[in-house]
Short mmCIF file of C-alpha atoms in Angstrom, two decimals:
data_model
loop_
_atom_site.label_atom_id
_atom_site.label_comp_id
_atom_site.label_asym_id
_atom_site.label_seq_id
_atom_site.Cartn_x
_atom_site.Cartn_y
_atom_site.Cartn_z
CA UNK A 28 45.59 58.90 31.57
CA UNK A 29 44.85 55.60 33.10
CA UNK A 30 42.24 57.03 35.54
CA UNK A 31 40.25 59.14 32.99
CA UNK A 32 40.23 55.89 31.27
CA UNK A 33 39.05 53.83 34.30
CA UNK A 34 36.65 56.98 34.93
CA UNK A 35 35.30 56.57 31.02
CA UNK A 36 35.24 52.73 31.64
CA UNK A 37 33.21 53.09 34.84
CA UNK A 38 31.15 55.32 33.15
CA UNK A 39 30.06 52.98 30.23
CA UNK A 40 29.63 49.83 32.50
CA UNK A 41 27.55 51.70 34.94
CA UNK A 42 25.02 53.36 31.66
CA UNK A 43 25.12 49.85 30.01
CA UNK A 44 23.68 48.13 33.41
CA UNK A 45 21.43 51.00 33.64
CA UNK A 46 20.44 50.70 30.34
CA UNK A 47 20.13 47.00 30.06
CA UNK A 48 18.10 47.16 33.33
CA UNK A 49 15.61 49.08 31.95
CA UNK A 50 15.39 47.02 29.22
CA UNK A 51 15.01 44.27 30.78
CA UNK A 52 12.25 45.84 32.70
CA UNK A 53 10.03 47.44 29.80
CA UNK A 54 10.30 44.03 27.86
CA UNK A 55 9.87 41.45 30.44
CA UNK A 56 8.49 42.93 33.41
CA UNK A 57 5.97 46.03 32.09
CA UNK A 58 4.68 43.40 29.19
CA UNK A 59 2.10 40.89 30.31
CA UNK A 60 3.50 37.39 31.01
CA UNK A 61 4.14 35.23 28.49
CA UNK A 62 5.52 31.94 27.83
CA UNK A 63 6.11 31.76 24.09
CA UNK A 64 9.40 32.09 23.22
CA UNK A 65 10.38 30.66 27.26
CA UNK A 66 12.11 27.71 27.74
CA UNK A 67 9.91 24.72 29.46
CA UNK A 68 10.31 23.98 33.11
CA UNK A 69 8.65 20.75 32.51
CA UNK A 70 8.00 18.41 30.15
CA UNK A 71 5.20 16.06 30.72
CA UNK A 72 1.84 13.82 29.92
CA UNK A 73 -1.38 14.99 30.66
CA UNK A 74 -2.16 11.99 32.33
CA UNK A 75 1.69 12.56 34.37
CA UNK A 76 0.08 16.41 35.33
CA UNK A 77 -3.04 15.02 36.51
CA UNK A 78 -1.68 11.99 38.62
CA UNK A 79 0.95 14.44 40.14
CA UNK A 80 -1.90 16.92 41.26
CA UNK A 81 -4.27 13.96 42.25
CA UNK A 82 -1.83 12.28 44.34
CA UNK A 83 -0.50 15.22 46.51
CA UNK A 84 -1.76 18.27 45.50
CA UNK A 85 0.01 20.40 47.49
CA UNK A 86 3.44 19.04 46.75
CA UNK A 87 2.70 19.03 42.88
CA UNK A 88 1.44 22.89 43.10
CA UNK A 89 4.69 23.49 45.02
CA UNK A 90 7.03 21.55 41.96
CA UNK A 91 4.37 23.01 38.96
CA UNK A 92 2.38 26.08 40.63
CA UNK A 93 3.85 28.98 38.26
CA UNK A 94 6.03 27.07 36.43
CA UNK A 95 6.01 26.80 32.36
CA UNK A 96 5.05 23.42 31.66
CA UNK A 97 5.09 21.61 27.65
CA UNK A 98 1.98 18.96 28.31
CA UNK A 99 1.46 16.23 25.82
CA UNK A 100 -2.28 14.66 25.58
CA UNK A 101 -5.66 13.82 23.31
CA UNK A 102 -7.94 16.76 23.19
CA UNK A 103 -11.36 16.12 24.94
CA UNK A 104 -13.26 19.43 25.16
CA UNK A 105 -12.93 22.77 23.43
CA UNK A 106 -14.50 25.83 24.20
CA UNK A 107 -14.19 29.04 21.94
CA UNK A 108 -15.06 32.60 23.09
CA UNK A 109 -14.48 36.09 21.98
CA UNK A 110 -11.86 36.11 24.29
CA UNK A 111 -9.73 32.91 24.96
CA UNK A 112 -10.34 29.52 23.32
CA UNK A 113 -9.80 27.01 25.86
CA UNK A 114 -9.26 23.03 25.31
CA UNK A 115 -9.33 19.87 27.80
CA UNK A 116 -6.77 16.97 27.44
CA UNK A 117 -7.79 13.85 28.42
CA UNK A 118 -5.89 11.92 31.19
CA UNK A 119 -7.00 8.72 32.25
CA UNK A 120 -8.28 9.91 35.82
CA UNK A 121 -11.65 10.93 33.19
CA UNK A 122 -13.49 13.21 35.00
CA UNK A 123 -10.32 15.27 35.10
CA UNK A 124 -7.95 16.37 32.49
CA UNK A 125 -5.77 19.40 31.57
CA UNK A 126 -7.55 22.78 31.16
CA UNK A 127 -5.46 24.77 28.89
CA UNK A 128 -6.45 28.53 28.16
CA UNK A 129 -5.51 29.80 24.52
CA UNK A 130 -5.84 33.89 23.91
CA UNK A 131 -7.84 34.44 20.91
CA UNK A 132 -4.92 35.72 19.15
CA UNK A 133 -3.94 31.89 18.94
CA UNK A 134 -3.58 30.92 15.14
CA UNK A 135 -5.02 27.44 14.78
CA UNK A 136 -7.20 27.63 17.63
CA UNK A 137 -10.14 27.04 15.24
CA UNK A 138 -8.30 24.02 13.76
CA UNK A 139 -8.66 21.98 17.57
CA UNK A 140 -10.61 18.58 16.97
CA UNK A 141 -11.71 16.79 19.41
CA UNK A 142 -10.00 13.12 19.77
CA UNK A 143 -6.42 14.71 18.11
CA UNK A 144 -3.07 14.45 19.91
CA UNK A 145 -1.85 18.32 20.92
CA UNK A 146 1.42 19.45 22.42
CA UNK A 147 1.11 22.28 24.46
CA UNK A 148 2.97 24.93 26.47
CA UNK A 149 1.74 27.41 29.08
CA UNK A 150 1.83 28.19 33.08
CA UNK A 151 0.57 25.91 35.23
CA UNK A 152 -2.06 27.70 37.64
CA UNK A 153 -3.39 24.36 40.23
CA UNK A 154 -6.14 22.16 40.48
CA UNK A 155 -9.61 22.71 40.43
CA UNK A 156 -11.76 20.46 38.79
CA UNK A 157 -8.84 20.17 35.97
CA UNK A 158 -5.43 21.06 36.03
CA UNK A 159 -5.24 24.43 34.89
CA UNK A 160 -2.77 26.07 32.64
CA UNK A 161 -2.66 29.64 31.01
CA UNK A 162 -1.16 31.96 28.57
CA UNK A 163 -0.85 28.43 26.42
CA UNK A 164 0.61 28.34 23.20
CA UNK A 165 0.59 25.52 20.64
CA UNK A 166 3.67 23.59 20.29
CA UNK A 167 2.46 21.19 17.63
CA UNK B 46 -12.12 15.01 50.02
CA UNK B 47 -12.97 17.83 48.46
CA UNK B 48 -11.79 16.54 44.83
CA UNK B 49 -14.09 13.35 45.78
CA UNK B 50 -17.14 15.79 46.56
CA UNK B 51 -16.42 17.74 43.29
CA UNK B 52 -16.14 14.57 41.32
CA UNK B 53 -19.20 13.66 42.75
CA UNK B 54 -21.32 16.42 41.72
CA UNK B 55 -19.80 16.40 38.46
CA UNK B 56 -21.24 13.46 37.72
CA UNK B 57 -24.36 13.49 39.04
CA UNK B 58 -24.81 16.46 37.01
CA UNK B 59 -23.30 14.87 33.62
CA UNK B 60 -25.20 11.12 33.82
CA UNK B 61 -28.59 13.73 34.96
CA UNK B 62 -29.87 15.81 33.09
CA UNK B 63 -32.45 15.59 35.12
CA UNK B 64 -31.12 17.19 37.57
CA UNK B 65 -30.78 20.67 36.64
CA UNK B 66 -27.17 21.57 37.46
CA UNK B 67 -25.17 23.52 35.26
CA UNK B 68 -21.53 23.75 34.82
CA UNK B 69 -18.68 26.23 33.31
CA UNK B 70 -15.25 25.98 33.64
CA UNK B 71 -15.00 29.16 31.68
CA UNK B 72 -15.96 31.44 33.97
CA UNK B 73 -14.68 34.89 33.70
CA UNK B 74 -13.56 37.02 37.10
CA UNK B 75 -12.49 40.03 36.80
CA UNK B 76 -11.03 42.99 39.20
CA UNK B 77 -10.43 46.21 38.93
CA UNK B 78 -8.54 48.47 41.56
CA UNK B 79 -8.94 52.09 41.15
CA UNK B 80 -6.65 55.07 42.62
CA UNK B 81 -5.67 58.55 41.18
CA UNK B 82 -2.01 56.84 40.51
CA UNK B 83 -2.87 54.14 38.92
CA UNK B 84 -5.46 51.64 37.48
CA UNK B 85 -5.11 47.75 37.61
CA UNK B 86 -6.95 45.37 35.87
CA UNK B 87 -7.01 41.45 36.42
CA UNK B 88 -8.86 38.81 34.95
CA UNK B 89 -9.27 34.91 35.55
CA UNK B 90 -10.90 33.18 32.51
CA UNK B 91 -11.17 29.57 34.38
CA UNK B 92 -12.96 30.16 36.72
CA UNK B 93 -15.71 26.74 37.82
CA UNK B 94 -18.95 27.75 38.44
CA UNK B 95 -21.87 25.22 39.49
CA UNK B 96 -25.89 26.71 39.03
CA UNK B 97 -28.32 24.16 40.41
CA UNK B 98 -31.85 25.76 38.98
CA UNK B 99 -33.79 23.29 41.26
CA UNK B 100 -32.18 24.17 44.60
CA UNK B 101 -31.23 27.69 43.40
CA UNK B 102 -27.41 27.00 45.17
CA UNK B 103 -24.82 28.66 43.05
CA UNK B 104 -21.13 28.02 43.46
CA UNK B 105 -17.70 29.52 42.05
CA UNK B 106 -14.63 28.52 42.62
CA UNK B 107 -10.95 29.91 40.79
CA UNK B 108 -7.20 29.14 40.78
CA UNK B 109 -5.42 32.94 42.33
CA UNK B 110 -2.77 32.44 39.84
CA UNK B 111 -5.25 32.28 36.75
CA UNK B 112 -5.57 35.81 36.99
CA UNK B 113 -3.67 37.56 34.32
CA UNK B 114 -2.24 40.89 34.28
CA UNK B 115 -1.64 44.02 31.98
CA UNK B 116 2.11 43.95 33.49
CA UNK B 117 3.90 40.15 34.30
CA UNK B 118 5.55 42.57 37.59
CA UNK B 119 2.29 43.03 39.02
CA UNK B 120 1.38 39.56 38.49
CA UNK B 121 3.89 38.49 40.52
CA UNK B 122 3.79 40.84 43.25
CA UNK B 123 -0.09 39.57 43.21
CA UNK B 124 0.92 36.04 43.35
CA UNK B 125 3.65 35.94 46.03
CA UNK B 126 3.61 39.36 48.54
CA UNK B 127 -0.39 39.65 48.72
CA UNK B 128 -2.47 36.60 47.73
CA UNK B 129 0.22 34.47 48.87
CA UNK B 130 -0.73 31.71 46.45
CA UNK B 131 1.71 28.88 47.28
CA UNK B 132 -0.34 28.80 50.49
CA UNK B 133 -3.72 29.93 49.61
CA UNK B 134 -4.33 28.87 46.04
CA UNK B 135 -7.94 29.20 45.22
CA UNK B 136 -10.74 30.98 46.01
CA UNK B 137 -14.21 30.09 46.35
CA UNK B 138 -17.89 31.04 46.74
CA UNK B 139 -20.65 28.92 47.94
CA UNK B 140 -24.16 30.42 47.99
CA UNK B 141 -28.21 30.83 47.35
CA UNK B 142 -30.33 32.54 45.15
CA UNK B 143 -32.45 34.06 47.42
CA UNK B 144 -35.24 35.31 45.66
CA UNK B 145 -36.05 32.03 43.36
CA UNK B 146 -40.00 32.92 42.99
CA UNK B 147 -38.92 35.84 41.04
CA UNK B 148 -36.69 33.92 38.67
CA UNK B 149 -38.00 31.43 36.20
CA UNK B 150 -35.27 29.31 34.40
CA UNK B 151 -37.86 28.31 31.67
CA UNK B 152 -39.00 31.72 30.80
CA UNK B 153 -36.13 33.91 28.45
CA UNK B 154 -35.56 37.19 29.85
CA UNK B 155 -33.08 38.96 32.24
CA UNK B 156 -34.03 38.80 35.99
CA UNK B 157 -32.76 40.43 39.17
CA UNK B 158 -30.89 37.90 41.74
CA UNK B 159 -30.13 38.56 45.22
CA UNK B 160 -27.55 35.87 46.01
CA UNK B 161 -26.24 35.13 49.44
CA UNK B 162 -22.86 32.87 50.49
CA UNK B 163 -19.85 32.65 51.84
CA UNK B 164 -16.74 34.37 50.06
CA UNK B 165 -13.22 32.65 50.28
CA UNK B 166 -10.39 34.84 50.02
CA UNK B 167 -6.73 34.36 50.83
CA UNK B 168 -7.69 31.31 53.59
CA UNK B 169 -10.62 33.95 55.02
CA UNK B 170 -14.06 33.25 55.00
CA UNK B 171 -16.88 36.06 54.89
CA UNK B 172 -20.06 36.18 54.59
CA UNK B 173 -21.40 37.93 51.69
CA UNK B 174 -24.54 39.12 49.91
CA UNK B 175 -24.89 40.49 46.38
CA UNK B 176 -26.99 41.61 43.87
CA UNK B 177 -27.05 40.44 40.06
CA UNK B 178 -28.27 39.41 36.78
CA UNK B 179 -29.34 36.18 35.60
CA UNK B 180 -30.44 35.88 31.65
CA UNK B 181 -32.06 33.22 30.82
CA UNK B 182 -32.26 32.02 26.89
CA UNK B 183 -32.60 29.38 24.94
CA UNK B 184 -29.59 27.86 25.04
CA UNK B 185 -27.72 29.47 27.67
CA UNK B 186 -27.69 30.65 31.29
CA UNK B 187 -25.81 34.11 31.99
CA UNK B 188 -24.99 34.50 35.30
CA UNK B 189 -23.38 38.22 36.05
CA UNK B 190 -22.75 40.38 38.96
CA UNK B 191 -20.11 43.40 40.30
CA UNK B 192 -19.49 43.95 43.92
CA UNK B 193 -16.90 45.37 46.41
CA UNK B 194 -14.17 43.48 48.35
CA UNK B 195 -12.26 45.20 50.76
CA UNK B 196 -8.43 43.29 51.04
CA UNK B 197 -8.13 43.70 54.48
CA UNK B 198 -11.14 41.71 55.21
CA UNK B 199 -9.46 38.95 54.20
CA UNK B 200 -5.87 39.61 55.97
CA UNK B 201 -4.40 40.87 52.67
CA UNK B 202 -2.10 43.04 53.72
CA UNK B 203 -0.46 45.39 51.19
CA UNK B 204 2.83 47.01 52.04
CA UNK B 205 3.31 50.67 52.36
CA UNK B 206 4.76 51.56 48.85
CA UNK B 207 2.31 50.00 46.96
CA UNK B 208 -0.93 51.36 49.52
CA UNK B 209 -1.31 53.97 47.47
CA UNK B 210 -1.66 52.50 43.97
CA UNK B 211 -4.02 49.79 45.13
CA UNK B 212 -7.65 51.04 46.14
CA UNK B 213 -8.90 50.00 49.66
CA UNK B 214 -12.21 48.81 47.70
CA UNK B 215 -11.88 46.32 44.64
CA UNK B 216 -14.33 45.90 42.43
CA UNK B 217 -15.53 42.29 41.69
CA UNK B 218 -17.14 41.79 38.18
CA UNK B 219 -18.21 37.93 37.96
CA UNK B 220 -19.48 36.75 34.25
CA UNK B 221 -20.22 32.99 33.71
CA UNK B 222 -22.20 31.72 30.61
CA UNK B 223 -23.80 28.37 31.08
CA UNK B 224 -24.83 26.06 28.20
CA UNK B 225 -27.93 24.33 28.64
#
């Protein structure tokens, strides 16, 4: 009696895991990436992101390259295409800010003024000219 | 250095208008790999890109881990087993229009450009030469072009079990819109 039941135990752990596996897969893995409903890594200023990249770059892509990082800041630039909608926070390095890329299936992206304070969250990508995050979506 | 350089040039080109440089830092980059198994798709909407209409020069350069896949496992199999982008994070292409008589920046229309650089893949540097399209129109400068890169050209090696999913050519579609 007791093995059949440790065999019909087995059994269900080993389909569960299975199962749950697969899950896990078609949900989180098969889906494109996305940072929505994630937890942040970081939490942090633009002008924080910036300084961070500025002052070692290659140490701050190691702490922020790929993470999910909620960035505070004033928007400076927006640019909307078909596509993406993407915005600029100010930091006060000037010249270079936070480049954060919305999909156009952002509500709200058309409400973006320039000179408003934005909260955002999305993966942080490196340095180029800005620091550049993707897959961004609008904490408040 | 390089962020000095960059800085530089960005504003020279902001304070002149004078000076006929043109910047995006929407750039669109797209690749497409293409086997019997399987098709994959990647594109990189932030990608910089620099047109200087006096000099003709034309520069790109992208973040590897902008690019943004159908699937988030084949992002990061991109990211850490083949583009290695820890180590090699961007990407960059520095080059000249080399037929600038036929091309004139005043004059709306769609014209044929033969651009030649130097392609920067994965810490490799190649020299390249491509054709494309540059429309010119009121307001805007569309800079466009599709070409091949082979992965092993730049040391990308791709392991056995994925070789045959991912196509020994990839095809390169470039699309940046400048405002004027």
């Amino acid at each position: 009696m007791s093995r059949k039941l440790l065999i019909i135990l087995i059994s269900f752990l080993l389909i569960a895991g299975i199962g749950g596996f697969l899950a896990y897969r078609m949900v989180f893995q098969d889906a494109p990436l996305s940072v929505e409903n994630e937890k942040a890594d970081f939490v942090i200023s633009a002008a924080a992101l910036v300084s961070a990249f500025e002052t070692n770059e290659s140490q701050a892509m190691k702490r922020y390259g790929g993470k999910i990082i909620e960035v505070h800041g004033e928007i400076d630039e927006i640019t909307i295409k078909e596509t993406s909608t993407t915005i600029v926070l100010k930091s006060p390095e000037d010249l270079f800010g936070v480049l954060c890329t919305f999909d156009s299936s952002v509500a709200n992206a058309g409400s973006f003024r320039k000179g408003s304070a934005i909260t955002v969250k999305g993966i942080c990508n490196g340095y180029l000219t800005d620091v550049a995050l993707n897959k961004c979506s609008l904490i408040k | 250095m390089k962020t000095i350089i960059f800085a530089a040039i960005l504003i020279l080109s902001t304070s002149f208008a004078s000076a006929k440089q043109y910047i995006t830092k929407t750039g669109q980059v797209k690749f497409y790999s293409h086997t019997p198994i399987e098709d994959i798709e990647a594109i990189n909407r932030q990608a910089v890109g620099i047109l200087d209409t006096e000099s003709g020069s034309m520069q790109f350069k992208l973040l590897i881990r902008s690019f943004e896949f159908e699937k988030a496992l084949m992002q990061e199999h991109f990211n850490e087993n083949f583009m290695e982008s820890d180590q090699y994070p961007k990407s960059s292409f520095e080059g000249s229009i080399m037929n600038p008589e036929e091309i004139d920046f005043e004059v709306p229309g769609t014209y044929v450009a033969d651009v030649s650089g130097n392609l920067t893949i994965h810490g490799v540097t190649k020299a390249i030469r491509v054709k494309g399209s540059i429309t010119v129109t009121k307001d805007e400068l569309i800079t466009k072009s599709t070409f091949k890169v082979n992965p092993t050209d730049y040391n990308i090696s791709i392991p056995e079990v994925t070789r045959k999913k991912i196509a020994n050519e990839i095809e390169v579609t470039v699309d940046a819109t400048y405002t004027r």
